[in-house]
């Protein structure tokens, strides 16, 4: 199973590609799509869409695991994240790849054992679980890899439970 994890954001959209083979997890790719604050939103969203589309075409994942939209105090930030999520969902639909949402707490629990883990803990656990030589950077990539790990570990259980 190959999972493309996404940590959506307008300024930085993290991505991580994880392969699960039995009980073994391996990172195939990870990074972030950076967009310039001075560029118009449509241009920034097009860059995210294009990059995600390229990742989908190259890795042909079985699923896209997205960090669910979190509404904190900053509503304008939530709108921008929602727009980035939208273009990721569009790219996945165009590639006929199913998407699954996980809350930040679900992802943190799946990777770190607790929903309140901080960014540094996520990076260290992703490094350990994927047996990486260095911490995954930027932290958006670590979050995306964590989302992919979360789904790779939950997918067999989801498949076993009747709908």
XYZ file of C-alpha atoms in Angstrom:
163
model
C 0.000 0.000 0.000
C 1.184 3.490 -0.860
C -0.308 6.525 0.907
C 0.139 10.183 0.042
C -0.169 12.242 3.225
C -1.032 15.924 2.989
C -0.762 18.713 5.557
C -2.701 21.429 3.693
C -1.911 25.116 3.842
C -1.839 28.015 1.418
C 1.700 29.158 2.272
C 3.051 25.641 2.836
C 1.397 22.367 1.917
C 3.325 19.446 3.326
C 3.393 16.132 1.499
C 4.720 12.720 2.385
C 4.585 9.432 0.539
C 4.736 6.252 2.609
C 4.758 2.635 1.501
C 3.510 -0.100 3.807
C 4.689 -3.625 3.057
C 3.363 -5.937 5.758
C 4.450 -4.354 9.024
C 7.242 -2.333 7.409
C 6.826 1.372 6.660
C 9.124 3.280 4.324
C 9.217 6.893 3.210
C 9.295 7.308 -0.556
C 9.179 11.112 -0.639
C 8.457 14.126 1.507
C 8.606 17.878 1.351
C 6.457 20.953 1.048
C 4.947 23.095 -1.652
C 5.872 26.684 -0.809
C 3.893 29.540 -2.295
C 4.759 33.229 -2.208
C 2.590 35.454 -0.033
C 2.654 38.155 -2.704
C 1.171 35.913 -5.392
C -2.590 35.928 -5.987
C -4.462 33.076 -4.301
C -5.462 31.417 -7.605
C -1.790 31.162 -8.629
C -0.838 29.731 -5.238
C -3.670 27.182 -5.376
C -2.728 26.198 -8.927
C 0.839 25.471 -7.761
C -0.471 23.228 -4.960
C -2.854 21.447 -7.343
C -0.147 20.918 -9.956
C 2.359 19.517 -7.464
C -0.179 17.175 -5.856
C -1.310 16.031 -9.317
C 2.305 15.241 -10.214
C 2.784 13.290 -6.982
C -0.410 11.325 -7.651
C 0.679 10.507 -11.206
C 4.208 9.514 -10.151
C 3.491 7.407 -7.043
C -0.033 6.189 -7.896
C -1.028 5.947 -4.205
C -3.868 3.779 -2.932
C -5.157 6.674 -0.814
C -4.604 10.291 0.129
C -4.619 10.964 3.884
C -5.435 14.576 4.701
C -5.213 16.445 7.936
C -8.795 17.560 8.634
C -9.631 21.237 8.735
C -9.182 22.653 12.211
C -11.055 25.837 13.113
C -8.996 27.662 15.671
C -9.232 31.330 16.439
C -7.891 32.516 13.099
C -10.811 32.215 10.661
C -8.901 33.683 7.699
C -6.217 31.031 8.157
C -8.906 28.325 8.241
C -10.355 29.634 4.972
C -6.915 29.505 3.300
C -6.350 25.961 4.586
C -9.813 25.027 3.307
C -8.918 26.337 -0.134
C -5.690 24.312 -0.162
C -7.630 21.219 0.958
C -10.088 21.834 -1.849
C -7.463 21.734 -4.586
C -5.931 18.603 -3.035
C -9.358 16.943 -2.987
C -9.863 17.981 -6.613
C -6.502 16.535 -7.683
C -7.283 13.259 -5.879
C -10.735 13.057 -7.480
C -9.255 13.726 -10.924
C -6.794 10.858 -10.333
C -9.577 8.619 -8.913
C -7.691 8.190 -5.629
C -9.816 7.948 -2.474
C -9.235 10.466 0.310
C -9.486 10.000 4.061
C -9.527 12.747 6.700
C -7.852 12.449 10.076
C -7.990 15.048 12.817
C -4.685 16.400 14.116
C -5.346 14.519 17.361
C -5.899 11.213 15.527
C -2.655 11.658 13.612
C -0.677 12.590 16.714
C -2.146 9.642 18.643
C -1.344 7.235 15.814
C 2.268 8.376 15.568
C 3.158 9.539 19.081
C 0.649 7.734 21.294
C -1.012 10.929 22.478
C -3.100 13.608 20.806
C -1.254 16.502 22.414
C 2.187 15.799 20.950
C 4.189 18.818 19.801
C 5.908 19.337 16.442
C 9.298 18.126 17.683
C 7.797 14.894 19.046
C 6.052 14.257 15.719
C 9.298 14.785 13.820
C 11.217 12.412 16.112
C 8.558 9.690 15.942
C 8.209 9.952 12.161
C 12.004 9.663 11.920
C 11.959 6.550 14.126
C 8.959 4.868 12.487
C 10.320 5.393 8.982
C 13.940 4.744 10.006
C 15.119 8.035 8.526
C 18.711 9.191 8.946
C 17.591 12.718 9.857
C 14.523 14.478 11.170
C 12.008 15.103 8.389
C 11.916 18.784 7.493
C 10.172 21.095 7.162
C 7.665 20.315 9.916
C 4.875 20.414 7.291
C 6.513 17.396 5.612
C 6.754 15.616 8.973
C 3.044 16.276 9.567
C 2.191 14.933 6.102
C 4.315 11.826 6.641
C 2.542 11.366 9.987
C -0.857 11.534 8.225
C 0.336 8.902 5.750
C 1.583 6.675 8.592
C -1.740 7.111 10.389
C -3.670 5.895 7.358
C -1.225 3.113 6.493
C -1.743 1.714 9.986
C -5.524 2.277 10.082
C -6.391 1.094 6.558
C -6.248 -2.655 7.304
C -8.601 -2.163 10.261
C -10.960 0.021 8.206
C -11.038 -2.653 5.490
C -11.844 -5.387 8.009
C -14.823 -3.571 9.536
C -18.018 -3.834 7.468
C -19.487 -0.480 6.480
